Structures are given as C-alpha cells and as structure tokens.
Coordinates of C-alpha atoms and ligand atoms in Angstrom, one line a residue:
M1 CA 0.3 0.2 0.0
I2 CA 1.3 3.7 -1.0
Q3 CA -0.1 6.1 1.5
I4 CA 1.0 10.1 0.9
E5 CA 0.2 12.5 3.3
R6 CA -0.4 15.8 3.8
L7 CA 2.3 15.8 0.7
N8 CA 3.6 19.2 -0.3
K9 CA 6.5 19.9 -2.8
S10 CA 7.6 23.5 -3.5
F11 CA 10.2 24.6 -6.2
G12 CA 12.9 27.7 -6.0
S13 CA 13.3 29.8 -2.5
A14 CA 12.5 32.7 -0.5
D15 CA 11.4 35.0 -3.1
N16 CA 11.1 33.0 -5.8
I17 CA 9.1 30.1 -4.8
H18 CA 6.7 28.0 -6.8
H19 CA 3.7 25.7 -4.7
V20 CA 3.1 23.0 -7.0
L21 CA 1.8 20.3 -4.6
H22 CA -0.9 21.4 -2.1
D23 CA -1.2 18.7 1.1
I24 CA -2.0 15.9 -0.9
D25 CA -3.4 12.8 0.8
L26 CA -4.2 9.7 -1.7
T27 CA -4.4 5.9 -0.3
I28 CA -3.3 3.9 -3.2
N29 CA -3.9 -0.4 -2.4
D30 CA -2.5 -3.0 -3.5
G31 CA -3.2 -4.5 -6.7
D32 CA -4.8 -1.4 -8.1
V33 CA -4.7 0.3 -11.6
F34 CA -4.6 3.7 -9.9
G35 CA -5.0 6.5 -12.6
I36 CA -3.9 10.1 -11.9
I37 CA -5.6 12.7 -14.4
G38 CA -5.4 16.4 -14.8
S39 CA -4.3 19.2 -16.8
S40 CA -1.5 19.8 -18.1
G41 CA 0.8 21.1 -15.0
A42 CA -1.5 20.3 -12.8
G43 CA 1.7 18.2 -11.2
K44 CA 0.6 14.8 -12.2
S45 CA 4.4 14.0 -12.6
T46 CA 5.8 15.5 -9.4
L47 CA 3.2 14.0 -7.6
V48 CA 4.4 10.4 -9.0
R49 CA 8.0 11.4 -8.9
C50 CA 7.3 11.9 -5.1
I51 CA 6.7 8.2 -4.5
N52 CA 10.3 7.0 -5.7
L53 CA 11.5 10.2 -4.3
L54 CA 12.9 11.3 -7.8
E55 CA 11.6 14.3 -6.1
R56 CA 12.1 14.9 -2.6
P57 CA 8.5 16.0 -0.4
T58 CA 9.0 19.8 0.8
S59 CA 7.0 18.3 3.5
G60 CA 3.9 15.7 4.3
K61 CA 4.9 11.6 4.0
I62 CA 5.3 8.8 1.7
I63 CA 4.2 5.5 3.5
I64 CA 5.0 2.4 1.4
D65 CA 4.1 -1.0 3.3
G66 CA 4.0 0.7 6.2
K67 CA 7.2 2.5 6.7
D68 CA 7.7 6.2 6.3
V69 CA 10.5 6.3 3.2
T70 CA 10.4 9.9 3.0
N71 CA 14.2 10.5 4.3
Y72 CA 15.7 7.3 2.9
K73 CA 18.9 7.9 1.7
G74 CA 21.6 5.6 0.5
K75 CA 21.3 1.6 0.4
D76 CA 17.3 2.2 1.4
L77 CA 16.6 4.6 -1.1
L78 CA 18.4 1.9 -3.9
D79 CA 16.1 -1.0 -2.5
L80 CA 12.8 1.6 -3.0
R81 CA 14.0 2.8 -6.1
E82 CA 14.2 -1.3 -7.1
S83 CA 10.9 -2.0 -5.6
I84 CA 9.2 0.6 -7.9
G85 CA 9.4 0.2 -11.5
M86 CA 8.8 3.1 -13.7
I87 CA 8.1 4.2 -17.6
F88 CA 7.8 7.0 -19.4
Q89 CA 6.0 8.5 -22.6
N90 CA 9.5 8.7 -24.3
F91 CA 10.6 5.4 -23.3
S92 CA 14.3 6.7 -22.0
L93 CA 16.0 3.4 -23.4
F94 CA 19.7 3.3 -23.8
Q95 CA 20.0 3.4 -27.4
Q96 CA 24.2 2.3 -27.0
R97 CA 22.7 -1.0 -25.6
S98 CA 20.9 -3.9 -27.3
V99 CA 17.6 -4.9 -25.9
L100 CA 18.8 -7.5 -23.9
K101 CA 21.5 -5.0 -22.4
N102 CA 18.9 -2.7 -21.8
V103 CA 16.9 -5.2 -20.1
T104 CA 19.7 -6.2 -17.8
F105 CA 21.3 -2.7 -17.0
P106 CA 19.1 -2.2 -13.7
L107 CA 20.9 -6.1 -12.4
E108 CA 24.1 -4.7 -13.5
V109 CA 24.3 -1.5 -11.4
N110 CA 21.8 -2.6 -8.0
G111 CA 25.1 -4.0 -6.4
K112 CA 23.4 -7.0 -6.2
K113 CA 25.4 -10.7 -6.4
M114 CA 24.1 -11.9 -9.1
S115 CA 26.0 -13.9 -12.1
K116 CA 26.1 -13.0 -15.6
S117 CA 23.9 -16.3 -16.6
E118 CA 21.6 -15.5 -13.9
R119 CA 21.2 -11.9 -15.3
L120 CA 20.6 -13.0 -18.7
E121 CA 18.4 -15.7 -17.8
R122 CA 15.9 -13.4 -15.8
A123 CA 16.2 -10.4 -19.0
H124 CA 15.4 -13.2 -21.4
E125 CA 12.2 -14.7 -18.7
L126 CA 10.6 -11.0 -19.1
L127 CA 11.5 -10.5 -22.7
K128 CA 9.6 -13.4 -23.2
L129 CA 6.9 -11.8 -21.0
V130 CA 6.5 -8.6 -23.5
E131 CA 6.7 -10.9 -26.5
L132 CA 10.6 -9.8 -27.9
D133 CA 12.7 -12.7 -27.3
D134 CA 13.1 -12.8 -30.8
K135 CA 14.3 -8.7 -30.8
I136 CA 17.3 -9.2 -27.7
K137 CA 20.5 -8.4 -30.5
Q138 CA 18.6 -5.4 -31.8
Y139 CA 19.2 -1.8 -31.0
P140 CA 15.8 0.6 -29.9
S141 CA 16.4 2.7 -32.8
Q142 CA 15.6 -0.6 -34.8
L143 CA 12.2 -1.1 -32.8
S144 CA 8.8 0.6 -33.6
G145 CA 7.5 2.8 -30.3
G146 CA 5.7 -0.1 -29.4
Q147 CA 8.2 -2.5 -29.3
Q148 CA 10.7 0.2 -27.1
Q149 CA 7.8 0.5 -24.5
R150 CA 7.7 -3.3 -24.3
V151 CA 11.4 -3.0 -23.5
A152 CA 11.1 -0.8 -21.3
I153 CA 8.5 -2.5 -19.3
A154 CA 10.3 -5.7 -19.4
R155 CA 13.6 -3.2 -17.7
A156 CA 11.1 -1.9 -15.1
L157 CA 9.9 -5.4 -13.9
V158 CA 13.3 -6.9 -14.4
S159 CA 14.2 -6.5 -10.3
K160 CA 10.4 -7.6 -9.6
P161 CA 9.0 -4.6 -8.2
K162 CA 5.9 -4.2 -5.9
I163 CA 4.7 -0.9 -7.7
M164 CA 5.4 0.5 -11.1
L165 CA 4.5 4.4 -12.5
C166 CA 3.7 4.7 -15.4
D167 CA 4.1 8.6 -16.6
E168 CA 1.9 9.2 -19.9
A169 CA 3.7 5.0 -21.1
T170 CA 1.1 5.5 -23.9
S171 CA 0.8 9.0 -25.1
A172 CA 3.8 8.5 -28.0
L173 CA 1.7 5.6 -29.6
D174 CA -1.3 5.2 -32.1
T175 CA -4.7 3.3 -30.5
K176 CA -4.0 0.0 -32.0
T177 CA -0.6 -0.3 -29.9
T178 CA -1.7 1.7 -27.1
A179 CA -4.4 -0.9 -26.6
S180 CA -1.5 -3.8 -26.9
I181 CA 0.6 -2.1 -24.3
L182 CA -2.2 -1.5 -22.1
D183 CA -3.4 -5.3 -21.9
L184 CA 0.2 -5.7 -21.6
L185 CA -0.2 -4.0 -18.3
G186 CA -3.4 -5.2 -17.1
S187 CA -1.6 -8.7 -17.1
I188 CA 1.1 -7.7 -15.3
N189 CA -1.0 -6.1 -12.9
R190 CA -3.5 -9.6 -13.0
E191 CA -0.7 -12.1 -13.1
L192 CA 1.9 -10.5 -11.4
G193 CA 0.2 -8.7 -9.0
V194 CA 1.9 -5.5 -9.2
T195 CA 0.5 -2.6 -8.2
M196 CA -0.1 0.6 -11.4
V197 CA 0.2 4.2 -11.0
M198 CA -1.0 5.4 -14.2
I199 CA -0.7 9.4 -15.1
T200 CA -2.7 9.8 -18.3
H201 CA -3.8 12.7 -20.6
S202 CA -6.4 10.2 -22.6
L203 CA -9.7 9.5 -20.0
A204 CA -9.7 6.7 -22.5
V205 CA -7.2 4.9 -21.3
A206 CA -7.9 5.3 -17.5
Q207 CA -11.1 3.9 -18.3
R208 CA -10.0 1.0 -19.9
V209 CA -7.5 -0.2 -17.1
C210 CA -7.8 1.8 -13.9
N211 CA -10.2 0.7 -11.1
R212 CA -9.5 4.1 -9.2
I213 CA -9.0 7.7 -10.4
A214 CA -7.7 10.7 -8.8
V215 CA -8.0 14.3 -10.7
I216 CA -5.3 16.8 -9.7
D217 CA -5.7 20.2 -10.8
D218 CA -3.3 23.3 -9.3
G219 CA -1.6 20.9 -7.2
R220 CA -4.5 19.6 -5.0
I221 CA -6.8 16.5 -5.5
V222 CA -10.3 17.6 -6.2
E223 CA -11.7 14.3 -7.1
E224 CA -11.2 10.7 -6.1
G225 CA -13.1 7.6 -6.7
T226 CA -13.6 4.4 -8.6
T227 CA -13.7 4.6 -11.9
A228 CA -17.2 4.4 -12.2
Q229 CA -18.0 7.1 -10.0
V230 CA -15.7 9.6 -11.1
F231 CA -16.4 9.3 -14.6
G232 CA -20.3 8.4 -14.6
N233 CA -20.7 11.0 -11.6
P234 CA -18.1 14.0 -12.0
Q235 CA -18.4 16.2 -8.9
S236 CA -15.8 18.6 -10.0
P237 CA -15.3 21.4 -12.6
I238 CA -12.3 20.3 -13.5
T239 CA -12.8 16.5 -14.0
K240 CA -16.3 17.5 -15.9
E241 CA -14.4 20.2 -18.1
L242 CA -12.0 17.1 -18.5
L243 CA -15.2 14.3 -19.6
R244 CA -16.6 16.9 -21.7
N245 CA -13.3 17.6 -24.1
D246 CA -12.8 13.9 -24.1
N247 CA -15.7 12.9 -25.7
L248 CA -16.3 9.8 -23.2
T249 CA -20.1 11.2 -23.5
T250 CA -21.9 8.3 -23.3
M251 CA -20.7 7.0 -19.9
S252 CA -21.0 10.2 -18.3
Q253 CA -24.5 10.7 -19.7
T254 CA -25.1 7.1 -18.2
G255 CA -23.5 6.3 -15.6
D256 CA -23.5 3.0 -17.2
E257 CA -20.0 1.2 -16.2
S258 CA -20.4 -1.4 -19.3
D259 CA -20.5 0.8 -21.7
N260 CA -17.2 0.5 -23.9
S261 CA -17.8 2.5 -27.0
S262 CA -15.5 4.9 -26.4
L263 CA -12.9 3.1 -25.9
P264 CA -9.5 2.3 -28.0
E265 CA -9.9 -0.9 -30.2
Q266 CA -8.9 -4.2 -28.7
A267 CA -5.6 -4.7 -30.1
Ligands
LIG301 N1 12.0 20.9 -11.3 C1 11.6 21.5 -12.0 N2 12.2 23.0 -11.2 C2 11.0 23.7 -11.2 N3 9.4 23.8 -11.2 C3 9.1 22.5 -11.4 C4 10.4 21.2 -11.8 N4 9.6 19.9 -12.4 C5 8.0 20.7 -12.4 N5 7.9 22.2 -12.3 C6 6.3 23.1 -12.4 O1 5.7 22.4 -11.4 C7 4.5 22.4 -12.5 C8 3.6 20.8 -12.9 O2 4.6 20.3 -13.3 P1 4.6 18.5 -13.7 O3 5.4 18.3 -14.4 O4 4.4 17.8 -12.4 O5 2.9 18.7 -14.4 P2 1.9 17.6 -15.0 O6 0.7 17.5 -14.7 O7 2.8 16.3 -15.2 O8 1.9 18.4 -16.7 P3 1.8 17.4 -17.4 O9 0.8 17.0 -18.2 O10 2.6 18.9 -18.8 O11 3.1 17.0 -17.7 C9 5.1 23.0 -13.1 O12 4.6 24.5 -13.1 C10 6.1 22.7 -13.6 O13 6.6 24.0 -14.5
LIG302 MG1 3.9 15.3 -16.8

C-alpha cells in the first residue's frame, strides 16, 4: 500500500518559490491500477516522482507498506527504487545498448550479487513476457514505438518491483499499439500482482485500465473515487471539463460502467 500524507512540494526558494503540490492525501492499495488525471502543469508527474523520491517532498510523508520512506538515503533509497519500476512517454532506453543489455542494466548496477548468467536468464524471461524474445540483439532505434515501450516495461520489471509508475506511457503510441500496451500492463497487474500508478491525459486509457482515479488540479486532489464514480458522476468542474473535452459522453451521461463504446479498439 502507498500512503501519501499531507504532501507538499515547492520548487525554487525564498523570493521565487513555486508551490506545485498542496496537502496531497492519497491511498493506493495493493493491486490497484490507480489513474491520475488532470490538465498539463497540474502536478501529476511531480506527484508520481515523489513516490520513488525522484523528487523530495518539501513536507509530508510517503509511506509504503507501513514504512515511512520519505527520508530514505543510501542503500535504503536504492532498495526502494528497485521495488518501484517506472516507464515514461519517451521510453528512455539506452540507445547504445542492445534490447537485452537494456533489460539487464538495472541488475548490473543494483549492487546485488547476481551472476551474469542469472542476469541474462532473468532478462530473457522478461523479454519473453513482453513478446520480444526474437529482438534481443536489436538496438532501440531498430524497433517501433510500441516495441520500445515493451523493452522499457521489461526493464522496469526485471528487479521484480511491487509497484510500477507509468507517466504517459502510451501517449506517443497509436490507438492500436496503445491498446496492446494497456493489455500488457493489465496482465502484469493481474498476473504478477504489480500495483500500477498511471498518469494519463487520455480518459479512454484511464477508463480502460484503472479501477480508481484521482483528479489533480493546480496541485490539489479535487476528486477521487472508483473509475465508474468519477466518470459516471463527476463532481468537480475540472473533471466535468476533462470529460467534455474527451468525448466519454456516453459513460458520463448514463453512468453505465459496462458501456465501452468510446474505448480504444482491442488489439
Ligand atoms: N524541477 C522543476 N523545477 C521547477 N519547477 C518545476 C520542476 N518540475 C516541475 N515544475 C513545475 O511544476 C508544475 C507541475 O509540473 P508537472 O510536470 O508535475 O505537471 P504535469 O501535470 O505532469 O504536466 P504535463 O501533463 O504537462 O506533463 C509546473 O508548473 C512545472 O513548471
Ligand atoms: Mg507530466
């Protein structure tokens, strides 16, 4: 479980301070696919980056599985980061490394005693899971966007994280590729039990995979609930506006959870 308590984050100092996150309280349960939506600049990435301490909270707490990790440093911080995988819109692969070497990378730098053959075996296992075992010798530039994101997913999973943070992971992909990546993330959630925190600007993406949603506006959580509640009966003006702009009209008018007419087509 991830508990975020009274989290504040500011950038800058004294006379030029920018308060980006205000008193965020959020609980993400084990097994959730938790969506975070909101306008550009609302603070979504900053919030998610506080979970693995890529950003240090200015005040407040991050508690993971009952442990206050907010001030973790050194080995504790490395272990925390290892238990939290992350994927991004631009894939962030190492261009000079083969697919296989991208996936073994976290195991090479984590300081754990794992033999080379164990590392290769683990990487092969993950590349099979993402259906890229025929591409292990290729380089990122030789792959499609969807294939590159699959490599990034394999790399994020190689250290057996319990949590995966996805920051606009499908935003650079077409509808069909998006659907196949979402199906993959969904099966990782269900079959490996990985808790997902997913930032997306696409409400169709959120509707397809998330069981809970938080809406963030100007650094504050303005609405939170099950996906059916938030999309079926939106409360805040910003949620209503996001829904208006995104054509999820059938669901927001009827509140019918089973209506999938506006979802991306199945791969
Ligand atoms: N390292 C930083 N230094 C200063 N300001 C920052 C930094 N990172 C983010 N910000 C500011 O924090 C605010 C929120 O940024 P953030 O990237 O979290 O937004 P977002 O909701 O992810 O937006 P988008 O949908 O465009 O990705 C923005 O005003 C941004 O300029
Ligand atoms: Mg962002």
